[in-house]
Amino acid sequence: MRFNVVMRYVGVAMLFIAAFMFLSACISYINGRDSAYYPLLLSSLLTALLGAFPLIFVERKEQITNKEGYCIVVGAWLVACVVGMFPYLIWGGEFSLINAWFESVSGFTTTGSSILTDVEALPRGLMFWRMSSTWIGGMGVIMFALVILPSLGRSRMTLSNVELSVMAKDNYRYRTQMIVQILLVVYFGLTLASTLLLRLAGMNWFDALAHAMSACATSGFGTKNTSIAYFDSAAIDTILMFTMAVAGIHFGLIYATVTGKYNNIFRSEVTRFYLGMMLVCSLVVGLSLYFADIYPGLLTALRHASFQVVSVVTTTGFATADSNVWTPLAIIVLIFGSLVCACAGSTSGGIKSNRMLLAFKMMRTRLRQQQHPNAVLRIKMDGVIQENEVLHLVSLFIVTYLAFLLAGTVFSTLFGVDLMTSFSASMASMGNVGPGFGQVGSMSNYAGLPAVVKFSNTFLMLLGRLEIFGLIQLFFIKWWR
């Protein structure tokens, strides 16, 4: 494997990140050269230099191998998290080394967890960088970099194939270049529409853009200490619920629906499962809160319940209420949503609705097979027969996912963290959800956790974002042929 070639294309991703750091510095300049101006400007220059160095000294190659493509994608994610620390570390404040790493990883993996006890104390430039990191991470570092990479032919295909999981590629029936264009058109379009609607609903332009970027990335980073509860607006809640729900749908299906293609949202079995799950969960949680007298009116209970369910299932993590004080039934439903999550091919994390639907179909097929041993039964999803290899990978992924969740929980308890906080923090980190329960509830943060637990949670965030095996393979790279 040619490490110089890997570094060249990782450098392209770093230049792209440096551009967003410079844009954040411009926001600081417009805001009267706030305290983040020089940290952002210095960070952008440093990142640009690190990114440009391999471009200058390494010759461009027309073809890269699958092994090199894999290392470029995973390397770009890890390096992005490292350079993303620069503005936080230089600015200071609450950002120790581990806190800066946590915030950077949480941003790029779109987890939305935070160590900040006072988000509103951040200068606007640094706040915009925080949103930029999560917006870049939402679509994928390499997906953005592919836009500015030269025409690479099969090499471009290699990079996009590694970035997109097998489940995510299911509904894409286009050439690689077209896939990238579809992703970015939907992403930019949804961000722009959400920004305009939030501005009309009463947010100022900065808050509207920041929350639109966060919602489209299904991250949950916000500009207020009390998240969306600060605005106390049914209109804002509704707009964000719509944005989050759409961002949790396969982007290829969104594009197909808008352009009038046959294979669209309304014909997708996975999308119906995803939307139906959110509807049922919202009703169950809303009725639970209403009958427990947590909210005086049924509509108020349903409003807060539906927002929290959509936020959790899409792995966004916005909050309008403190779910720690909700009923046990409501908490169990939210935990279920944090495990299943939205669709493959979206910006969300978690196990994914696609895999969970297939798992349910596999259970049903197994029961029918026991009743009719000689029957030849096939599992279909969206009308397509699923091969045994796909079913095997789904089972393996779910088992591995739950195993790492258990390991993360046990590890956290070793350092004195209570069981509910340990489990929910591990679950929220692995699923890139953000808030959990206990000390890391929807109106709390991760600042109080031990440094070693914060680090372990960032490892889980990266595992979840790179769909487990994407990161694990890095440790076995020398055995690749």
Coordinates of N, CA and C in Angstrom, one line a residue, residues 28 44 64 66 73 76 108 113-114 149 199 202 251 293 296 309 312 371 384 434 440 466 470 472:
S28 N -16.5 35.4 12.7 CA -15.9 36.1 13.9 C -15.5 37.6 13.5
S44 N -7.1 27.5 10.7 CA -7.4 27.3 9.3 C -6.0 27.3 8.5
I64 N -6.3 4.1 -7.5 CA -6.0 3.7 -6.2 C -6.7 2.3 -5.9
N66 N -8.4 -0.8 -3.5 CA -9.5 -0.8 -2.5 C -8.9 -0.6 -1.1
V73 N -10.5 6.9 3.4 CA -11.8 7.3 4.0 C -11.6 7.3 5.6
A76 N -9.2 10.0 6.7 CA -9.8 11.4 6.6 C -10.7 11.7 7.8
F108 N -18.0 15.8 14.3 CA -17.8 15.1 13.0 C -18.6 13.8 12.8
S113 N -23.3 15.1 21.3 CA -23.0 15.2 22.7 C -22.1 16.4 23.0
S114 N -22.1 16.9 24.2 CA -21.2 18.1 24.4 C -20.7 18.0 25.9
L149 N -12.2 16.9 -5.6 CA -11.2 16.0 -6.2 C -11.2 16.1 -7.7
R199 N -36.3 30.9 10.0 CA -36.3 32.4 10.1 C -37.7 32.9 10.1
G202 N -39.4 32.8 13.5 CA -39.1 33.6 14.6 C -37.6 33.6 15.0
F251 N -31.4 9.4 1.2 CA -31.4 10.5 0.4 C -31.7 10.2 -1.1
D293 N -50.0 12.6 34.2 CA -50.2 14.1 34.6 C -48.9 14.8 34.6
P296 N -50.5 18.9 31.4 CA -51.9 19.1 31.7 C -52.8 18.7 30.5
V309 N -39.4 11.9 20.3 CA -39.3 10.6 19.6 C -38.6 10.8 18.3
V312 N -34.9 11.5 18.8 CA -34.1 10.3 19.2 C -33.9 9.3 18.0
Q371 N -42.7 -24.4 11.0 CA -44.1 -25.0 10.8 C -44.1 -25.7 9.5
V384 N -37.3 -6.9 -3.4 CA -36.1 -7.5 -3.8 C -35.7 -8.6 -2.9
G434 N -26.6 11.3 20.9 CA -26.3 12.5 21.7 C -26.8 12.3 23.2
V440 N -26.4 12.2 31.8 CA -26.3 12.7 30.4 C -27.7 12.9 29.7
L466 N -18.7 4.9 11.6 CA -18.0 4.1 10.5 C -18.6 2.7 10.4
G470 N -15.9 -0.7 9.7 CA -15.1 0.3 9.0 C -13.9 0.7 9.9
I472 N -12.9 -1.1 12.8 CA -12.2 -2.2 13.3 C -11.1 -2.7 12.3

